[in-house]
mmCIF file of C-alpha atoms in Angstrom:
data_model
loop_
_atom_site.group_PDB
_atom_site.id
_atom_site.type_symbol
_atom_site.label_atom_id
_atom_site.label_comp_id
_atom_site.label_asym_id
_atom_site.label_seq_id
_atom_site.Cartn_x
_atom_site.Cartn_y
_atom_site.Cartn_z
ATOM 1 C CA UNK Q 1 47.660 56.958 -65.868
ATOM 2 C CA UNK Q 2 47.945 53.003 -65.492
ATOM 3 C CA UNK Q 3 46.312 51.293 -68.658
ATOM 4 C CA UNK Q 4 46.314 47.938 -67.544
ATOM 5 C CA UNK Q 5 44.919 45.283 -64.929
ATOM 6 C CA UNK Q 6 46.752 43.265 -62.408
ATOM 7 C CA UNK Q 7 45.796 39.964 -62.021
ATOM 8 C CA UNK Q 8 46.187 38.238 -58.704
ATOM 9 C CA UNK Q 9 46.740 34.344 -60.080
ATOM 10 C CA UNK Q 10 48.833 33.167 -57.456
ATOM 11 C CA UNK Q 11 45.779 32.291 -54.848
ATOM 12 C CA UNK Q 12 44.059 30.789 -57.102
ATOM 13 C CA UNK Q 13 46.963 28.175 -58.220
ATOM 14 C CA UNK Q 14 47.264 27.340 -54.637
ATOM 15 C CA UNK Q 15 43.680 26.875 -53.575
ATOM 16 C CA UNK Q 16 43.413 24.373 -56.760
ATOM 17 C CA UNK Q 17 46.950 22.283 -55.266
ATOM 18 C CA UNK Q 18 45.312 22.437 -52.080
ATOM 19 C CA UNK Q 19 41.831 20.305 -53.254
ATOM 20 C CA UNK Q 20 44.129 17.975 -54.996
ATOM 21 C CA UNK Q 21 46.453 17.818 -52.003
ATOM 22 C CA UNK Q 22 43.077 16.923 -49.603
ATOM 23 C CA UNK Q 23 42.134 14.439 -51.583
ATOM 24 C CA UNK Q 24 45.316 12.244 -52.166
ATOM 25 C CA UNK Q 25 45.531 12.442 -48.133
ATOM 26 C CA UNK Q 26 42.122 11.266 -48.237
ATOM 27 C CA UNK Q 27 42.948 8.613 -50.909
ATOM 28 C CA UNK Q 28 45.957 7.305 -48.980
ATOM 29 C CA UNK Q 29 43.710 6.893 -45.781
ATOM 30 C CA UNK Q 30 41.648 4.721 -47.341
ATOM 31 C CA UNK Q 31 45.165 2.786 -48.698
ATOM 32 C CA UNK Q 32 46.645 2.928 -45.257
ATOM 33 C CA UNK Q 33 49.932 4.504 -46.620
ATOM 34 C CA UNK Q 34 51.892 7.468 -44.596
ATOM 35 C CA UNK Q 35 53.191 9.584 -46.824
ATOM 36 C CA UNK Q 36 56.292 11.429 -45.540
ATOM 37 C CA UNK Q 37 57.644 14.554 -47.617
ATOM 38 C CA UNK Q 38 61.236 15.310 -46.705
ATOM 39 C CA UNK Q 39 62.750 18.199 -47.571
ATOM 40 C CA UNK Q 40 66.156 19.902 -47.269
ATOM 41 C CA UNK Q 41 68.654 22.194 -49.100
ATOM 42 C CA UNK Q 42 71.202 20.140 -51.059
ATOM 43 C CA UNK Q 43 73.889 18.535 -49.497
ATOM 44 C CA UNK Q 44 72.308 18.532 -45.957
ATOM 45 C CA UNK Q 45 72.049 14.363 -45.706
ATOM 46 C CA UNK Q 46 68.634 14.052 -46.831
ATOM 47 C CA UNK Q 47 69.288 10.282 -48.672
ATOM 48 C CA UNK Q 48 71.894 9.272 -45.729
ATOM 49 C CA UNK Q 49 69.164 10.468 -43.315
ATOM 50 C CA UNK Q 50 66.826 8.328 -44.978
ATOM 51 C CA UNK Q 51 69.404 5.435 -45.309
ATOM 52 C CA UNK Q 52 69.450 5.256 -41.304
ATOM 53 C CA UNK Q 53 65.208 5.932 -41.342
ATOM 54 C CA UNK Q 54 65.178 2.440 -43.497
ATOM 55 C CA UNK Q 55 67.163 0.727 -41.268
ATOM 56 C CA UNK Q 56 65.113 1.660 -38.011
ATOM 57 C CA UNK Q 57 61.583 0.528 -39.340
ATOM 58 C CA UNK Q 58 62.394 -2.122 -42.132
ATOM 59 C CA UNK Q 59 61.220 -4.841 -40.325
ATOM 60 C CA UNK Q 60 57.915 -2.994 -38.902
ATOM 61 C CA UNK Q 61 56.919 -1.726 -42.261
ATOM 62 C CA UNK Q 62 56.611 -2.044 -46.141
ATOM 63 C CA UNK Q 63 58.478 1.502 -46.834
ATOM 64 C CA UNK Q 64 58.658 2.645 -50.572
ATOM 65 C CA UNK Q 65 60.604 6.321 -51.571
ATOM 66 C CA UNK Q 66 60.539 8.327 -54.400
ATOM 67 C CA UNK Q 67 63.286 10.176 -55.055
ATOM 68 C CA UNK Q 68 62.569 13.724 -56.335
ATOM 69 C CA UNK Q 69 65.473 15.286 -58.367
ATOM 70 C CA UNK Q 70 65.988 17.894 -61.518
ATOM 71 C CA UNK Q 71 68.132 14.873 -62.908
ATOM 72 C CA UNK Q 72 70.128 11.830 -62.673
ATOM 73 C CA UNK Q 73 69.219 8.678 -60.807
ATOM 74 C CA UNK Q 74 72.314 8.716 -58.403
ATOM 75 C CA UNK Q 75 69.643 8.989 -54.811
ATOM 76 C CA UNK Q 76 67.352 5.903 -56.171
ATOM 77 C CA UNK Q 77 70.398 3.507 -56.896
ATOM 78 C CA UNK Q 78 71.804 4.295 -53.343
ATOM 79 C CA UNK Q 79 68.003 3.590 -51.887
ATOM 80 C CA UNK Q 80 67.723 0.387 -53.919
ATOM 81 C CA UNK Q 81 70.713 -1.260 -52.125
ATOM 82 C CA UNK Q 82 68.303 -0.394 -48.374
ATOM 83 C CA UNK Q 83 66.129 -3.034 -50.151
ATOM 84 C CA UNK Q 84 63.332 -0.762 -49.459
ATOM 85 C CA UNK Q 85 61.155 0.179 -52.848
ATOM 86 C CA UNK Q 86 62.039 3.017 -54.990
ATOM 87 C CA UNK Q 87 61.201 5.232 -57.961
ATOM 88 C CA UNK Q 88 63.061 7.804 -59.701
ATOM 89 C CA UNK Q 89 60.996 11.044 -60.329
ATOM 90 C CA UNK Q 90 62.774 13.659 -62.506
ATOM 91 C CA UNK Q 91 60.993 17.212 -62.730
ATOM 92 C CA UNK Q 92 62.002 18.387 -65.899
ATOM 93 C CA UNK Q 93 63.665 21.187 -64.648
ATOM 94 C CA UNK Q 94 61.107 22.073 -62.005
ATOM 95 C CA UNK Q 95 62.197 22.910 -58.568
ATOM 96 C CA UNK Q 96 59.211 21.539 -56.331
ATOM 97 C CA UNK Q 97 56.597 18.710 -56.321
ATOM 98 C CA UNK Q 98 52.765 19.777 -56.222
ATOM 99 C CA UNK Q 99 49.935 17.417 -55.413
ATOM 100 C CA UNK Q 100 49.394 16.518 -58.908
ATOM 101 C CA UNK Q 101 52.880 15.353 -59.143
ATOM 102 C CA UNK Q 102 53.240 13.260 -56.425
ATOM 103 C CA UNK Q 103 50.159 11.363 -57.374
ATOM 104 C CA UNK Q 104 52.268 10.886 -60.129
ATOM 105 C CA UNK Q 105 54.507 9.068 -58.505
ATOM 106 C CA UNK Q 106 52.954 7.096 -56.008
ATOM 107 C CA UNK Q 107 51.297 5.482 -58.765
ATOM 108 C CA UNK Q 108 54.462 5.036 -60.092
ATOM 109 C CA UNK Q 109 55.778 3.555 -57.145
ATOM 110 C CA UNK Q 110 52.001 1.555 -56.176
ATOM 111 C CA UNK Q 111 51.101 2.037 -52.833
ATOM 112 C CA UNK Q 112 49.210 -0.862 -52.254
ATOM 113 C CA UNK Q 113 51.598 -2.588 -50.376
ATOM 114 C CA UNK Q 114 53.221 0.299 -48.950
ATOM 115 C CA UNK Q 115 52.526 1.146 -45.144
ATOM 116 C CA UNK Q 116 55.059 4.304 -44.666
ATOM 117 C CA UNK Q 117 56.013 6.076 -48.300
ATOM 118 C CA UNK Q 118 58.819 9.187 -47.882
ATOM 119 C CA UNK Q 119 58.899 11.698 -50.324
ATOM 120 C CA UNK Q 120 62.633 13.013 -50.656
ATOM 121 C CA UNK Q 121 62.130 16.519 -52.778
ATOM 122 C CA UNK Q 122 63.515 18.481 -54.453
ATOM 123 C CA UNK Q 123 66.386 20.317 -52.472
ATOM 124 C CA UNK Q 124 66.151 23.522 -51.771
ATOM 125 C CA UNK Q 125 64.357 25.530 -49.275
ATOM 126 C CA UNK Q 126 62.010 27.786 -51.243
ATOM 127 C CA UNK Q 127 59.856 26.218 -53.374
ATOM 128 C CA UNK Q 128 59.005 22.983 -51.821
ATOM 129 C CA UNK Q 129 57.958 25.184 -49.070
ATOM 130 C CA UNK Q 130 54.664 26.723 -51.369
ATOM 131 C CA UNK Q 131 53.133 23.474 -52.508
ATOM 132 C CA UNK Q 132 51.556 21.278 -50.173
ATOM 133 C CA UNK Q 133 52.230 17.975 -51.929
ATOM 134 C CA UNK Q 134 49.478 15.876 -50.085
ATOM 135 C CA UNK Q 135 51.821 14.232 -47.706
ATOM 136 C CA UNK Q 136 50.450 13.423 -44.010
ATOM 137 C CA UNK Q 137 53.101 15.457 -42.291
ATOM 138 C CA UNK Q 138 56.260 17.300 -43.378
ATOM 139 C CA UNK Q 139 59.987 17.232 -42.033
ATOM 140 C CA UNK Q 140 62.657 19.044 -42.909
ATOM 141 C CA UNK Q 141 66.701 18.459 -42.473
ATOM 142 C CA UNK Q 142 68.899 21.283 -41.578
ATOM 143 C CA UNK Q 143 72.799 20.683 -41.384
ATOM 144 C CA UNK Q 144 75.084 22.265 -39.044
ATOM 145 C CA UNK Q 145 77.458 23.512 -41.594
ATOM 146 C CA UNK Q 146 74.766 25.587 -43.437
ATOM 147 C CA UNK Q 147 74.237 27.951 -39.850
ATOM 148 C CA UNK Q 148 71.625 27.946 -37.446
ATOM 149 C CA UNK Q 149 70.076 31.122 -38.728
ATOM 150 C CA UNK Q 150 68.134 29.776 -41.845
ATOM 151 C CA UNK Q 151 65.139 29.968 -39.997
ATOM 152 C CA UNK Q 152 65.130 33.270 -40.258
ATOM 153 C CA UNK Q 153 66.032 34.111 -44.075
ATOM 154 C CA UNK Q 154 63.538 30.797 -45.103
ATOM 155 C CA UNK Q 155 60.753 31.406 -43.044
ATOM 156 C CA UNK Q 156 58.010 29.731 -44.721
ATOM 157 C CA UNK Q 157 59.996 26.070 -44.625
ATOM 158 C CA UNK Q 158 60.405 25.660 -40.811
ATOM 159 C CA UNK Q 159 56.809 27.210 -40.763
ATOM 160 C CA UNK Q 160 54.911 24.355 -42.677
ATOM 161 C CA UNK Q 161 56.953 21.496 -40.666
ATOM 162 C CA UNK Q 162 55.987 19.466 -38.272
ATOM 163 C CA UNK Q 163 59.329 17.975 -37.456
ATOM 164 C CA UNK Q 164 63.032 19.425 -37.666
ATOM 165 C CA UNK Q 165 66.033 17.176 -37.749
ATOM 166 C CA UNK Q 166 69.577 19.063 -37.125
ATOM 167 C CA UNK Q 167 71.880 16.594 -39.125
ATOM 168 C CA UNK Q 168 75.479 16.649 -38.679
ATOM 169 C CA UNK Q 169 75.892 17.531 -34.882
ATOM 170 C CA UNK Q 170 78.943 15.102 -34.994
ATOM 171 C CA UNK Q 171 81.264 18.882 -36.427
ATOM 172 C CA UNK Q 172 78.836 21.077 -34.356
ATOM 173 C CA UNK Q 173 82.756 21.815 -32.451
ATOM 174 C CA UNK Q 174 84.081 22.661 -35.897
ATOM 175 C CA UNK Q 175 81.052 25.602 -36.738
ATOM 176 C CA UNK Q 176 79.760 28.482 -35.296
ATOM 177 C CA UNK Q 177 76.547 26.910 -34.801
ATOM 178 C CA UNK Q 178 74.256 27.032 -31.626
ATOM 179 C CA UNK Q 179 71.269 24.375 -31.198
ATOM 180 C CA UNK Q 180 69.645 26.808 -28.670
ATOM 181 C CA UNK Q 181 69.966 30.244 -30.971
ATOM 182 C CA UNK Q 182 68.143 27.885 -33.961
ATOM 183 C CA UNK Q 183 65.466 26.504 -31.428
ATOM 184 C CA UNK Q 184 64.499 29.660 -30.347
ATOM 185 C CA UNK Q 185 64.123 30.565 -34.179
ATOM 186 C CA UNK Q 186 62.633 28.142 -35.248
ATOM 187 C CA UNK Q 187 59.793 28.069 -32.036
ATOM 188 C CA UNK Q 188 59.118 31.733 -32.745
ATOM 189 C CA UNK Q 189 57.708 30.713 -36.360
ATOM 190 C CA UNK Q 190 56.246 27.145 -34.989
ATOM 191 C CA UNK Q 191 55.880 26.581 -31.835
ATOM 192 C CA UNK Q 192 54.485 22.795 -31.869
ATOM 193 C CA UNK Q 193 57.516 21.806 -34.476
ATOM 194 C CA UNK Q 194 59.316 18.718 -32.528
ATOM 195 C CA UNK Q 195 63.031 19.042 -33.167
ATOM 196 C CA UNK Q 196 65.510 16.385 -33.041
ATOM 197 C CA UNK Q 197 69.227 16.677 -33.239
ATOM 198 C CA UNK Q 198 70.535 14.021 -35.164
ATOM 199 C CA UNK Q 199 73.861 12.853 -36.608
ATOM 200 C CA UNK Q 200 72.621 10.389 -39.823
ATOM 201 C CA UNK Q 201 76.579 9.039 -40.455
ATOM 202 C CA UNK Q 202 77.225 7.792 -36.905
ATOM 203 C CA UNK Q 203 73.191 7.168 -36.040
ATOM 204 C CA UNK Q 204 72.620 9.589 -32.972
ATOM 205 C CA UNK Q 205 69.396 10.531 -32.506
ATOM 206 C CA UNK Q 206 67.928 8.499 -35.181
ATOM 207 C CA UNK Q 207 65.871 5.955 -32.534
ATOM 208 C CA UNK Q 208 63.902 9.409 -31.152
ATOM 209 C CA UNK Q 209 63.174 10.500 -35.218
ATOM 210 C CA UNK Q 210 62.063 6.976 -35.729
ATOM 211 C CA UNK Q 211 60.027 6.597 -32.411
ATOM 212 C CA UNK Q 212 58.561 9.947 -33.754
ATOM 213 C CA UNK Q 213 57.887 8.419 -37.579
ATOM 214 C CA UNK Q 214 56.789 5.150 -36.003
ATOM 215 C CA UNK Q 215 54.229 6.488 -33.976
ATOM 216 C CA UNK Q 216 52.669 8.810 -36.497
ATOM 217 C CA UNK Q 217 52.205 5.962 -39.224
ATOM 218 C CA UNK Q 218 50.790 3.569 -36.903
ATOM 219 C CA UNK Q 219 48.138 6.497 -35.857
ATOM 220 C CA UNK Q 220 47.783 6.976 -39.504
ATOM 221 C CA UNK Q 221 47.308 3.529 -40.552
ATOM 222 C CA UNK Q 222 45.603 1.971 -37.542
ATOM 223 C CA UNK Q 223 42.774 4.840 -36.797
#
């Protein structure tokens, strides 16, 4: 005979993150800032990624990133020397942003003379998934090296994208790796997710994922 209750908590944590996520994208309408949240497992290129994304649209926008990490300040140094503005935000041990967080640190960072703001999370491929952090749309970075099959064992993250880069197609000779097989993967859990191979060291593909980033924060901005 069971003599307790279970308590269903987790909806209710969400729906809450959810209000506060609709109204920082509403906020940051009215500021005319795109906010980008970029998300990755570790190791997959995310901050040399955004190195070549700072590059690109420099001279079409004011960019600002925050740098989401556990610890350590190693990303934000390396961002600093794009020229573009930066902020530091350590979780505390915590392995995702929320809403409530990343208002946090866009006030940190002050959006009001930011046009295009990226959000580089924390990495891994779970967590960040669950929490919509109030950012206008959501890319992800997969790496050759870590297979093309992680579509299927992290579901939820290739889900919630809008936009898949496949970084690191420069050694796709040296790994058993197939574009197509992780396409078709991915397309079975998103269909409208645009994917864009990409290699961030040598700068292939990056004019399509900045066409792509350019066009959605000048609808963002301008509308």
């Amino acid at each position: 005979m069971e003599g307790f209750r279970v308590l269903e908590i987790k909806k209710s944590v969400f729906e809450s993150n959810d209000r506060e996520a609709d109204k920082l994208r509403q906020e940051l309408k009215e500021n005319k800032t795109f906010l980008l949240n970029l998300m990755s497992s570790p190791g997959s290129g995310k901050t040399t990624t955004l190195k070549a994304t700072i590059a690109a649209l420099k001279d079409e926008f004011k960019i600002g990133v925050m740098e989401a990490d556990i610890d350590s300040d190693v990303d934000a140094a390396t961002i600093e020397k794009t020229g573009a503005k930066v902020i530091q935000l350590h979780t505390g041990g915590m392995c995702h942003l929320d809403a409530g967080m990343t208002r946090q640190g866009l006030q940190g960072l002050d959006t009001e003379d930011v046009e295009l703001a990226i959000l580089e999370n924390v990495g891994n491929l779970v967590c960040p998934a669950e929490f919509d952090t109030g950012a206008v749309k959501n890319a992800m970075i997969l790496s050759v090296p870590e297979g093309d099959d992680k579509p299927l064992k992290y579901p939820l993250m290739f889900s919630i994208c809008d936009v898949l880069l496949i970084n690191k197609i420069d050694v796709l000779p040296y790994f058993d790796f197939s574009i197509e097989n992780c396409e078709k993967y991915v397309k079975r859990l998103n269909p409208n997710i645009k994917i864009i191979p990409i290699c961030a060291r040598t700068g292939e593909g990056i004019d399509i994922w900045a066409d792509w980033l350019r066009t959605e924060t000048r609808k963002w901005i301008e509308e």
